[in-house]
Amino acid sequence: ASSGRNLMIKKYFVFLLALIPIAVYAANDIVQGKVVNVDGTPEAGVWVIAETEELPTHYRKIVVTDDEGNFVLPEMPKATYDIWVRGYGLSDSKKNKAKLGDTLSLRVEDAKTATAAAAAYPANYWMSMIEAPSKEALKKSKFGDVYKTPDDWLSQFKHDCNFCHQLGSVRTRFPNVELYDYGLKKSATMNHVAQQLDRELVLSVLDKWAKRMSAGEVPREAPPRPTGIERNFVITQWEWGAEYSYAHDEVSTDKRNPFLYPDGPIYGVDLNLDKLLIVDPIAHTTSSVDIPAGENTEDWCNNTYKPLGSDEILPFSAKILGCPEPGIYSPYEGVIDNPVNAHNPMMDAKGRVWMTMQVRREWGEDLPEFCKKDPVIANNPHHRQIGYYDTKTKEIVQIDSCFGTHHLQFDDNEVLWFSGDGHVVGWLDTKIYDHKDPKSLEKAMGWSEGKVDSDGDGTGDTSIYGFRYGIIHNSVDDSIWIGMPPGGLYPPGGRGYILRYDPKTGLGEAYAPPAPGYASRSVEVDSEGNIWTGLSGSGHLAKFERSKCKQTWGTGDQCPEGWTLWKTPGPTFKGLKEVDNAGSADRHYYIWMDNFNTLGMGKGTVMLNGTASDSLLAFRPDTETFTKIRIPYPLVSYTRGLDGRIDDEKGGWKGRGLWFTNGLDPIMQSEVPRSYVGHVQLRPSPTSH
C-alpha cells in the first residue's frame, strides 16, 4: 500500500510539473528552460551549467535562474551539451543532453544533509571555521613579538597559506594533523612560510580545525544564492593548457585601450611549463608557444644565486609543486621544468605581449656590465627579467635587466614599469629600446631605490626593503605606486605598505594600512588619482587618498586618515567578530579597475579577486556596494590577473566583457583538474539573449 501511494504521489508531482509554464524565446543559438524542485517549486538563483567536448576545446557556459526558475543559455556554439544544475542547499542535478533550440525542464532535490549541502560552498566558508590561536599561545610562540593580535596572525596565515591555492577547498580539508604536517613538507616554500608563523602553532590551529571537520562540523553559515544583478552574469569557459599547467595570468588587449584586438586571441602564461597559452574565443581553439630558456637558467626547484665577486652559490628559488623538503616524497617531483617561469602578460598597441621571465642565471657575474656599477643592484639577488612575444612575427624576444621583475605596467609614454625587486623599482623605455641594437638597452633602462624622507627635510634617506608586488602608473600626477605585502619569503613583521615613487624627484613614500588592514598585494588607480588595493590578509578592499594626508613624509605610519576600508563579502574567521572592522575570510590575490566600462557596471567599477571564494567581487564606489560574481564550477576557481575588452562598442552586452583564468597551483586540486579561460558578461536580465 505504501509503495502504491508513493507511485501515485510521484505521478501527481510529474503532472504538476508539466503544468508549470516555461517562458519560451525564439532564437537559433540558445538553450532555455526552467528549474524546479521535486515538489514543483521554482528554484531561483541557482546555476545552470552547460558543457560539451564536441568543440576543439572543452567548453562551458554558466547562467543563473530568475525568480521563477527560468533560464536562457545564450550564444551557444553548435554542439550537443550536458546541462545540469548546481545551487546552494541542493544536490547537483543529473546531466541532461540538449542541443540548440531545446527547451528543458530540469529537476533538483534538496541536499539530504548539512554536509552534503556544504560540499558546494566556496573554500572561504570552510576556512572561516579556523580559530585563531589564543593571545597566550601567541605570546609563547617564536614570533609573539611580531604578531600583536590573533587577528594579525590569522591575516598573515591566510595571506601566506593561500598563496597558490585555496585553504578550505576539498583537497585541503585533511582529517588529522599528521597529514597537514606531511603536506607542508611536500612544498618547501609552504613549509618555510609555516615556520615564519611558528610551525608548531600552525599545526596546533590546523589540528583543531581537522578534528572539528572530522566530527561532522560544517561552516556556521551558508553562502547566499545570487540575487538581483548577480543573476544577470553569463560565464563562458574554454579549457587551455596541460595536466600540470599553472596559468598564472591572461591578457586580451592593451590595458590603456580596451578597444584594441576585438574578438582576438586571449594570451596567458603557463608558469610551470614555460609556454604562452592562446585561446581563440571565436573558433574555440587553443594553442601554445614554447618560451625558450636563457643560457644556464634553472627551474624553480633548483634556481641559485651567486653574489658578484663571491664563490658561494646560494639557493634562491620558490619551491612549490614538485619541490619538497629533503627526504620527503612528492609524486610531482620532477614534473615541472620551468627555467623561464614567465609571469603577468601585458599587451601594447604594437601587438606585443610583454611579460616578466627569466632569461639568465641569477648570478651577479651574469649581469649586464653597466648594471654592475651600482652596488644596490650588483650585490643583491633578484628574480626574472623581461621578454615579449610579437604576435605579428611570432618571435619571442628576451631582454636582460639590472633588477628583478614580477608585475609590469605601461605609463602614458610607453615606459614599462616593473615591480619584483626587493630594493628598487625599475623601468624600460620601449620607445628607446630596440632588440636589434644591444647598446639601446642601457639607454632605455633605469631603476631607483625611491628612498623615503623619514624626517621631513625633503631628502630621501631611508630605504624600504621587501618584495615589491603589484604596480600601477597614476596618470593624474605621473607617479608610480606599488603594493608591498609583509612576510612571505621575507622576515615576518609589519602590515605591509603601498609605496609611491615620483619619477620627477626620485623620492619615495610609504604608507602602511591601519589596523585591522593587512597585506596590500596589488594596486590600482581611479580617475581622480586615488589608489585602491585589495588587502589579501585582512579581507578588505581599501582606498587611499593621498590628498587627505596631513603628512606624507615618514616611514609608513603617517596618514592613517588617508585610508578607507570595506570588509569584503563572506564570513569572518571564527572568534573574530568582536574585532572592530574585522575583515572577511576571503583572500584577495589581485585587483583591477574597470576604467572603460568593459563589463557594463559603469566606469570606475573596482574588480577584486575573491581567490578564496570562487568569485570576482565588483565594487561600486558611488554606492559602496559589492556585487558577487560567483564561479560555481569547477570548484576552486582561483583567479589572479584580470582583463577587460570591448569587442563591439555598439553590440550591447554581447560586445564587452571581463576575462580571467583559473590560476590554481597545483591545478589538480580543482574539481576539474585543468585550467581554463573565463569570460564574464553582464546582460540586462537572466533571460536576455
XYZ file of C-alpha atoms in Angstrom:
689
model
C 0.000 0.000 0.000
C 2.857 2.363 0.882
C 4.532 1.639 -2.468
C 1.271 2.386 -4.303
C 0.811 5.706 -2.515
C 4.379 6.747 -3.350
C 3.814 5.940 -7.027
C 0.596 7.981 -7.069
C 2.328 10.937 -5.380
C 5.212 10.762 -7.859
C 2.797 10.740 -10.826
C 0.918 13.669 -9.311
C 4.074 15.753 -8.993
C 5.069 14.902 -12.560
C 1.617 16.065 -13.666
C 2.001 19.338 -11.736
C 5.463 19.837 -13.169
C 4.058 19.609 -16.680
C 1.590 22.409 -15.859
C 4.277 24.867 -14.756
C 4.671 27.443 -17.526
C 8.069 27.851 -19.180
C 8.842 31.113 -20.911
C 9.834 30.257 -24.487
C 12.093 32.502 -26.560
C 12.791 32.176 -30.252
C 16.487 32.039 -31.104
C 18.844 29.827 -33.026
C 21.708 29.810 -30.530
C 20.074 29.298 -27.146
C 19.024 26.534 -24.820
C 16.280 27.511 -22.399
C 14.062 26.078 -19.729
C 13.025 26.034 -16.109
C 14.474 24.600 -12.904
C 12.100 23.250 -10.270
C 12.420 21.198 -7.118
C 10.775 17.771 -6.886
C 7.745 19.393 -5.261
C 7.325 21.715 -8.245
C 8.683 24.835 -6.535
C 10.713 27.015 -8.910
C 14.376 27.302 -7.927
C 15.552 30.895 -8.119
C 19.219 31.917 -8.043
C 20.712 28.558 -8.993
C 23.250 27.914 -11.717
C 22.548 26.098 -14.956
C 25.765 24.682 -16.380
C 26.195 23.549 -19.980
C 29.348 21.777 -21.136
C 30.497 19.993 -24.252
C 33.548 18.222 -25.622
C 32.408 18.466 -29.232
C 34.266 21.737 -29.857
C 38.054 21.904 -30.366
C 38.464 22.537 -26.646
C 36.245 21.671 -23.674
C 33.633 24.453 -23.486
C 31.229 25.575 -20.752
C 28.524 28.190 -20.311
C 27.020 29.070 -16.911
C 23.921 31.182 -16.176
C 21.611 31.817 -13.204
C 17.854 31.281 -12.943
C 15.370 34.111 -12.388
C 12.653 34.382 -9.705
C 10.532 31.763 -11.472
C 13.367 29.349 -12.127
C 13.606 30.279 -15.816
C 16.960 30.258 -17.581
C 18.368 31.031 -21.008
C 21.829 29.912 -22.120
C 22.713 32.470 -24.838
C 25.189 32.484 -27.735
C 25.779 28.755 -27.690
C 28.079 27.273 -30.364
C 26.508 24.405 -32.314
C 27.067 21.208 -30.329
C 25.357 18.699 -28.072
C 25.556 19.692 -24.409
C 25.349 18.121 -20.982
C 23.237 20.518 -18.938
C 22.826 20.329 -15.180
C 22.082 22.424 -12.097
C 24.083 23.428 -9.029
C 22.724 25.585 -6.215
C 23.334 26.234 -2.556
C 21.159 23.918 -0.463
C 20.767 21.447 -3.338
C 22.374 18.305 -4.563
C 23.778 18.608 -8.060
C 21.182 17.532 -10.607
C 21.669 14.787 -13.146
C 23.069 15.766 -16.549
C 20.612 16.230 -19.394
C 21.503 16.054 -23.078
C 20.447 19.065 -25.135
C 21.065 20.797 -28.434
C 20.437 24.322 -29.652
C 16.783 25.346 -29.591
C 15.788 22.865 -26.903
C 13.515 23.804 -24.008
C 14.268 21.843 -20.860
C 12.563 21.163 -17.576
C 15.263 20.433 -15.005
C 14.525 18.923 -11.608
C 16.633 19.230 -8.477
C 16.453 17.967 -4.922
C 17.383 19.463 -1.590
C 20.649 18.200 -0.159
C 19.959 15.402 2.320
C 22.377 16.631 4.994
C 24.204 19.788 6.029
C 27.464 18.139 4.988
C 26.101 17.390 1.525
C 24.869 20.958 1.171
C 28.251 22.362 2.224
C 30.083 20.362 -0.458
C 29.422 23.170 -2.934
C 30.379 26.015 -0.577
C 33.377 28.165 -1.524
C 36.610 27.441 0.331
C 36.483 30.600 2.459
C 33.358 29.303 4.226
C 35.263 26.216 5.340
C 38.365 28.260 6.114
C 36.319 30.613 8.314
C 35.920 27.723 10.762
C 39.604 28.079 11.635
C 40.070 29.676 15.045
C 42.958 31.998 15.806
C 45.444 30.959 18.488
C 44.783 32.478 21.884
C 46.679 35.560 22.989
C 48.544 33.393 25.476
C 49.601 30.891 22.808
C 50.662 33.717 20.541
C 52.854 35.276 23.243
C 54.588 31.943 23.829
C 55.247 31.407 20.118
C 58.521 32.150 18.339
C 57.048 35.297 16.832
C 54.939 36.571 19.699
C 56.598 39.964 19.395
C 55.769 40.188 15.663
C 52.065 39.366 15.552
C 50.478 41.690 18.080
C 46.980 40.209 17.975
C 45.331 36.918 16.950
C 43.814 38.898 14.071
C 47.301 39.840 12.828
C 48.445 36.229 12.985
C 45.393 34.969 11.121
C 45.829 37.678 8.491
C 49.391 36.567 7.775
C 48.314 32.922 7.947
C 45.622 33.460 5.319
C 47.871 35.654 3.173
C 50.630 33.005 3.087
C 48.686 29.753 3.081
C 46.510 30.817 0.145
C 49.465 31.982 -1.926
C 48.935 29.286 -4.589
C 45.704 27.522 -3.672
C 42.569 27.767 -1.552
C 42.820 26.613 2.037
C 39.398 25.146 2.791
C 38.879 23.528 -0.597
C 38.098 19.816 -0.508
C 41.678 18.771 -1.312
C 42.974 20.741 1.694
C 40.470 19.529 4.274
C 42.528 16.787 5.916
C 41.141 14.588 8.711
C 44.167 14.840 11.010
C 47.169 16.983 11.804
C 49.654 14.323 10.670
C 48.558 14.869 7.076
C 48.971 18.628 7.436
C 52.437 18.102 8.860
C 53.401 15.926 5.903
C 51.582 18.134 3.404
C 53.546 21.219 4.410
C 56.806 19.405 3.765
C 55.735 18.414 0.252
C 56.284 22.027 -0.780
C 59.419 23.537 0.706
C 58.227 27.135 0.312
C 54.939 26.277 2.014
C 56.885 24.762 4.871
C 59.050 27.881 5.031
C 56.133 30.276 5.433
C 54.683 27.983 8.117
C 57.951 28.358 10.007
C 57.552 32.143 9.869
C 54.202 31.740 11.614
C 55.745 29.287 14.140
C 55.181 25.913 12.540
C 54.071 24.226 15.769
C 51.467 26.919 16.288
C 50.242 26.464 12.707
C 49.860 22.733 13.242
C 48.019 23.305 16.508
C 45.500 25.534 14.750
C 45.070 23.076 11.874
C 44.729 20.178 14.309
C 41.701 21.743 15.999
C 40.163 22.546 12.609
C 40.711 18.999 11.337
C 39.137 17.452 14.437
C 36.022 19.598 14.179
C 35.573 18.808 10.477
C 36.158 15.101 11.120
C 33.438 15.225 13.776
C 30.993 16.494 11.147
C 31.085 20.226 11.800
C 30.271 22.375 8.762
C 30.516 26.129 8.162
C 28.433 28.253 10.509
C 26.532 29.966 7.707
C 25.542 29.105 4.170
C 26.527 31.366 1.281
C 23.579 33.288 -0.151
C 22.313 32.484 -3.609
C 22.763 35.128 -6.308
C 20.146 37.870 -6.207
C 19.362 40.937 -8.294
C 22.054 41.840 -10.803
C 24.091 38.804 -9.699
C 21.663 36.663 -11.705
C 22.427 38.513 -14.927
C 26.015 37.344 -15.370
C 26.935 34.878 -18.094
C 30.188 32.956 -17.639
C 31.883 31.187 -20.549
C 34.902 28.915 -20.128
C 37.430 27.429 -22.562
C 39.942 24.899 -21.228
C 43.596 25.511 -22.071
C 46.993 24.226 -21.037
C 48.064 20.762 -19.948
C 47.930 18.495 -16.912
C 50.474 20.470 -14.896
C 49.828 23.952 -16.291
C 49.986 26.891 -13.920
C 48.121 29.520 -15.936
C 49.014 32.498 -13.834
C 47.532 35.443 -15.763
C 45.862 36.313 -19.065
C 45.582 39.361 -21.325
C 43.260 40.292 -24.186
C 44.143 43.877 -25.078
C 46.135 46.969 -24.119
C 45.052 47.981 -20.612
C 45.076 51.610 -21.738
C 42.844 50.958 -24.767
C 40.357 48.081 -24.423
C 39.097 48.573 -27.987
C 42.247 47.026 -29.472
C 42.239 43.469 -30.860
C 38.438 42.922 -30.862
C 37.426 39.254 -30.936
C 41.129 38.398 -30.955
C 43.000 35.683 -29.096
C 43.450 35.628 -25.334
C 47.041 35.113 -24.184
C 48.206 33.591 -20.924
C 51.448 32.463 -19.330
C 51.959 28.894 -18.177
C 54.406 29.466 -15.345
C 55.009 25.760 -14.747
C 55.616 24.626 -18.313
C 57.217 27.721 -19.898
C 54.561 28.298 -22.533
C 52.466 31.153 -23.828
C 48.887 29.843 -23.905
C 46.427 31.045 -26.548
C 42.652 30.736 -26.880
C 40.665 31.835 -29.918
C 37.231 32.583 -28.416
C 35.549 32.656 -31.824
C 36.901 29.399 -33.251
C 37.061 27.799 -29.770
C 40.593 26.586 -30.415
C 43.623 26.532 -28.147
C 47.337 26.547 -28.912
C 50.615 27.371 -27.229
C 54.052 28.790 -27.945
C 57.177 27.438 -26.288
C 59.127 30.149 -24.465
C 62.834 29.358 -24.801
C 65.018 29.301 -21.719
C 68.043 31.530 -21.385
C 71.579 30.274 -21.054
C 72.314 28.424 -17.780
C 68.835 29.105 -16.371
C 67.413 26.635 -13.863
C 63.919 25.572 -12.836
C 62.329 26.916 -9.673
C 63.276 23.908 -7.583
C 66.977 24.332 -8.301
C 67.435 28.022 -9.002
C 70.565 29.535 -7.403
C 72.186 32.879 -6.696
C 75.879 33.677 -6.647
C 76.854 37.157 -5.376
C 79.160 39.230 -7.532
C 82.774 38.564 -6.527
C 81.889 35.554 -4.381
C 82.459 31.834 -4.833
C 79.446 30.911 -2.697
C 76.418 29.531 -4.566
C 73.184 30.021 -2.630
C 69.706 28.536 -3.178
C 67.293 31.166 -4.470
C 64.011 29.647 -5.510
C 60.305 29.242 -4.904
C 59.942 25.563 -4.071
C 56.301 24.842 -4.759
C 54.779 21.944 -6.737
C 57.311 19.127 -7.075
C 59.860 20.796 -4.788
C 59.580 19.011 -1.417
C 61.735 19.300 1.646
C 64.760 16.945 1.585
C 63.776 13.368 2.299
C 60.051 13.940 1.649
C 58.269 12.072 -1.140
C 56.254 14.050 -3.685
C 54.534 12.320 -6.622
C 55.115 15.506 -8.638
C 58.851 15.784 -8.132
C 60.492 16.408 -11.491
C 57.297 17.034 -13.476
C 57.849 20.803 -13.508
C 60.641 22.124 -15.715
C 60.337 25.902 -15.768
C 63.628 27.772 -16.109
C 61.655 30.639 -17.707
C 58.640 30.765 -15.294
C 57.007 33.573 -17.281
C 54.619 35.855 -15.434
C 51.985 38.578 -15.925
C 51.469 39.205 -19.676
C 50.699 42.777 -20.746
C 49.885 43.898 -24.312
C 50.850 47.121 -26.064
C 49.477 48.846 -29.178
C 52.024 47.155 -31.463
C 50.739 43.630 -30.975
C 53.409 42.625 -28.483
C 52.671 40.530 -25.419
C 55.151 41.692 -22.795
C 55.901 39.523 -19.769
C 58.398 39.067 -16.979
C 60.569 35.984 -17.344
C 63.967 34.589 -16.502
C 66.468 34.956 -19.359
C 69.699 34.203 -17.466
C 71.074 32.867 -14.196
C 70.554 34.904 -11.042
C 74.335 35.225 -10.660
C 75.920 38.624 -10.172
C 78.622 37.849 -12.719
C 75.951 37.377 -15.434
C 74.519 40.888 -15.008
C 74.931 43.279 -17.943
C 78.176 45.169 -17.411
C 76.520 48.554 -16.905
C 74.414 47.110 -14.076
C 77.462 46.103 -12.043
C 78.356 49.743 -11.397
C 75.515 50.098 -8.872
C 76.157 48.131 -5.639
C 72.452 48.143 -4.782
C 71.849 46.088 -7.919
C 75.091 44.148 -8.167
C 75.143 42.765 -4.628
C 71.566 41.636 -4.173
C 69.630 38.661 -5.569
C 66.663 39.191 -7.823
C 64.453 37.024 -9.990
C 63.135 37.274 -13.567
C 63.956 39.753 -16.296
C 61.912 40.841 -19.344
C 60.624 39.471 -22.631
C 57.874 39.790 -25.180
C 56.069 37.800 -27.852
C 55.444 39.601 -31.130
C 52.036 38.406 -32.357
C 52.839 39.584 -35.883
C 56.263 37.975 -36.388
C 55.707 35.127 -33.873
C 59.106 35.962 -32.374
C 59.960 35.813 -28.664
C 62.482 38.448 -27.593
C 64.500 38.123 -24.381
C 65.642 41.296 -22.592
C 68.070 41.318 -19.688
C 67.509 43.683 -16.786
C 69.555 45.021 -13.900
C 66.693 44.463 -11.461
C 64.209 41.745 -10.589
C 60.797 41.792 -12.253
C 57.369 40.388 -11.413
C 54.446 42.602 -12.479
C 54.605 45.241 -15.215
C 52.538 48.214 -16.333
C 52.846 50.826 -19.076
C 52.639 54.537 -18.386
C 51.251 57.068 -20.882
C 54.618 57.471 -22.625
C 55.318 53.809 -23.462
C 57.630 53.367 -20.490
C 57.199 49.938 -18.946
C 57.452 49.866 -15.129
C 58.350 46.797 -13.095
C 57.846 45.528 -9.581
C 59.531 42.385 -8.316
C 62.798 43.604 -6.833
C 63.467 43.768 -3.106
C 65.311 47.071 -3.368
C 64.278 49.097 -6.404
C 61.549 49.984 -8.865
C 62.731 49.520 -12.447
C 61.671 50.715 -15.874
C 62.287 50.236 -19.595
C 61.524 52.920 -22.168
C 60.136 50.858 -25.039
C 60.435 53.837 -27.406
C 64.219 53.746 -26.990
C 64.829 50.030 -26.689
C 65.466 48.139 -29.939
C 66.201 44.436 -29.590
C 68.323 44.598 -32.751
C 70.602 47.185 -31.109
C 72.115 45.814 -27.856
C 73.517 49.257 -26.999
C 69.991 50.658 -26.686
C 69.349 48.642 -23.504
C 71.458 50.829 -21.227
C 69.848 53.985 -22.631
C 66.331 52.628 -22.219
C 66.660 51.117 -18.731
C 66.607 52.737 -15.300
C 65.900 51.987 -11.661
C 65.645 53.703 -8.288
C 65.510 52.778 -4.629
C 62.973 55.530 -4.167
C 64.208 56.285 -0.660
C 61.636 57.830 1.648
C 62.082 61.044 3.590
C 61.921 59.892 7.206
C 62.334 63.306 8.920
C 60.629 65.832 6.661
C 63.705 67.607 5.330
C 62.818 66.868 1.719
C 65.637 64.373 1.222
C 65.249 60.639 0.709
C 67.233 58.965 3.479
C 65.631 55.578 4.229
C 65.326 52.515 2.005
C 62.250 50.321 2.270
C 63.198 46.691 1.709
C 60.752 43.961 0.749
C 59.204 42.274 -2.237
C 57.577 44.869 -4.460
C 54.483 43.145 -5.827
C 51.722 44.908 -7.798
C 52.470 48.118 -9.700
C 50.443 50.861 -11.401
C 51.025 54.206 -13.099
C 48.982 57.171 -11.867
C 48.218 59.404 -14.856
C 46.945 62.217 -12.628
C 50.395 63.113 -11.252
C 52.640 60.735 -13.239
C 53.633 58.813 -10.106
C 54.202 55.070 -9.733
C 52.529 53.069 -6.968
C 53.478 49.614 -5.690
C 51.935 47.111 -3.295
C 54.351 45.528 -0.816
C 52.912 42.743 1.373
C 54.568 41.612 4.619
C 56.112 38.234 5.333
C 56.116 35.529 2.695
C 59.671 34.812 1.587
C 60.969 37.655 3.721
C 61.287 38.048 7.506
C 57.879 38.444 9.153
C 56.667 41.720 10.566
C 54.693 44.844 9.773
C 51.374 45.238 7.980
C 52.847 45.802 4.535
C 52.853 49.051 2.555
C 51.767 50.806 -0.537
C 54.730 52.711 -1.979
C 54.754 55.848 -4.093
C 57.627 56.760 -6.394
C 57.896 60.177 -8.050
C 59.984 59.922 -11.251
C 60.479 63.708 -11.282
C 62.126 63.929 -7.857
C 63.270 60.346 -7.309
C 61.625 60.412 -3.872
C 59.612 57.577 -2.438
C 56.771 57.451 0.080
C 55.473 54.549 2.156
C 52.032 54.104 3.699
C 51.023 51.168 5.904
C 47.324 50.300 6.155
C 45.918 50.988 9.624
C 44.720 48.047 11.726
C 42.999 45.783 11.054
C 44.075 46.288 7.420
C 46.803 43.832 6.463
C 48.843 42.956 3.360
C 48.458 45.027 0.220
C 49.470 42.987 -2.815
C 48.095 44.742 -5.863
C 47.265 48.380 -6.533
C 45.019 50.259 -8.937
C 44.235 53.911 -9.563
C 40.952 55.680 -10.288
C 40.309 58.713 -12.489
C 40.947 61.088 -9.557
C 44.337 59.575 -8.772
C 43.228 57.686 -5.653
C 44.871 54.317 -5.002
C 42.863 51.145 -4.477
C 44.215 47.892 -3.099
C 42.926 44.513 -2.033
C 44.177 43.585 1.431
C 44.768 39.879 0.986
C 45.488 39.231 4.658
C 42.694 41.035 6.443
C 39.926 40.610 3.850
C 39.285 44.256 2.996
C 39.054 46.459 -0.039
C 40.972 49.658 0.681
C 41.092 53.127 -0.843
C 43.969 55.505 -0.172
C 43.539 59.241 -0.766
C 46.903 60.952 -0.539
C 45.174 64.342 -0.768
C 43.821 63.749 2.758
C 47.272 63.280 4.274
C 48.319 65.800 6.904
C 51.856 64.466 6.423
C 53.340 62.497 3.532
C 56.900 62.044 4.796
C 57.723 59.262 7.226
C 58.390 55.543 7.238
C 54.819 54.312 6.828
C 52.719 55.023 9.915
C 51.818 58.535 8.824
C 48.457 59.322 7.222
C 46.013 56.766 8.600
C 43.417 59.408 7.710
C 44.026 58.686 4.027
C 42.681 55.136 4.260
C 39.129 53.813 3.920
C 38.490 50.091 4.452
C 35.493 47.986 3.433
C 35.005 44.425 4.677
C 34.533 42.194 1.660
C 31.537 39.817 1.453
C 31.603 36.484 3.211
C 32.122 35.030 6.668
C 34.674 36.231 9.218
C 37.079 33.859 10.951
C 35.690 32.074 13.977
C 36.058 34.200 17.105
C 36.986 37.466 15.350
C 33.631 39.161 15.060
C 34.365 41.118 18.220
C 37.365 42.723 16.497
C 36.455 46.168 15.247
C 36.079 46.129 11.453
C 37.433 42.572 11.200
C 37.667 41.602 7.569
C 36.265 38.606 5.775
C 37.898 35.200 5.489
C 38.242 35.758 1.749
C 41.656 36.224 0.181
C 42.241 38.873 -2.488
C 45.043 37.999 -4.837
C 44.734 40.964 -7.153
C 42.649 43.982 -8.111
C 41.627 45.574 -11.413
C 39.964 48.908 -12.178
C 37.357 48.946 -14.951
C 38.053 52.457 -16.206
C 36.298 51.896 -19.561
C 33.113 50.070 -18.512
C 34.257 46.900 -20.215
C 31.927 44.790 -18.062
C 28.912 47.080 -18.155
C 28.653 48.029 -14.474
C 29.935 51.556 -15.079
C 33.277 53.267 -15.362
C 35.323 53.143 -12.174
C 33.973 49.777 -11.020
C 36.608 48.115 -8.867
C 37.084 44.410 -9.604
C 38.556 42.433 -6.721
C 39.588 38.785 -6.863
C 37.793 36.526 -4.433
C 40.512 33.917 -4.725
C 39.308 32.023 -1.670
C 35.616 32.326 -2.557
C 35.373 31.198 -6.204
C 34.318 34.672 -7.172
C 35.061 38.067 -8.605
C 33.833 40.973 -6.490
C 32.612 44.117 -8.232
C 32.561 47.232 -6.035
C 30.757 50.425 -6.965
C 32.422 53.392 -5.184
C 29.354 55.616 -5.643
C 27.065 53.248 -3.710
C 29.787 51.478 -1.688
C 28.237 48.111 -2.544
C 29.699 44.784 -3.607
C 28.294 42.518 -6.304
C 29.438 38.889 -6.206
C 30.178 37.141 -9.493
C 30.316 33.586 -8.244
C 32.023 30.913 -10.354
C 30.291 27.732 -9.129
C 32.016 25.255 -11.413
C 34.583 23.914 -11.388
C 35.120 24.495 -7.682
C 38.459 26.021 -6.756
C 38.340 28.858 -9.232
C 41.494 30.621 -8.086
C 41.703 33.863 -10.056
C 44.706 36.197 -10.367
C 45.159 38.823 -13.095
C 42.036 40.270 -14.749
C 41.496 41.999 -18.063
C 38.589 43.659 -19.867
C 37.982 44.166 -23.584
C 35.295 45.809 -25.710
C 34.857 43.850 -28.930
C 31.898 45.846 -30.246
C 31.027 49.143 -28.576
C 27.595 49.155 -30.259
C 26.936 45.488 -29.602
C 25.416 45.924 -26.160
C 26.267 43.376 -23.505
C 27.441 40.868 -26.118
C 30.197 43.203 -27.267
C 32.036 43.560 -23.966
C 33.250 41.506 -21.052
C 35.803 40.670 -18.393
C 38.481 37.984 -18.844
C 40.085 35.800 -16.182
C 41.811 32.441 -15.821
C 41.798 29.713 -13.220
C 45.371 30.167 -11.994
C 45.420 27.446 -9.360
C 48.662 25.702 -8.457
C 48.501 22.776 -8.326
C 45.666 22.591 -10.828
C 44.999 19.011 -9.666
C 43.166 20.484 -6.666
C 40.434 21.785 -8.949
C 37.144 19.912 -9.285
C 38.088 19.580 -12.956
C 41.896 19.315 -12.937
C 42.560 21.554 -15.933
C 42.932 25.307 -16.278
C 40.588 27.462 -18.330
C 39.993 30.967 -19.636
C 36.820 32.602 -18.360
C 34.719 35.378 -19.885
C 32.145 37.254 -17.766
C 29.352 39.219 -19.446
C 26.504 41.211 -17.898
C 23.151 41.011 -19.675
C 20.050 43.067 -18.806
C 18.167 40.135 -17.241
C 18.619 36.415 -16.507
C 16.748 35.542 -19.717
C 18.197 38.113 -22.136
C 19.705 36.664 -25.271
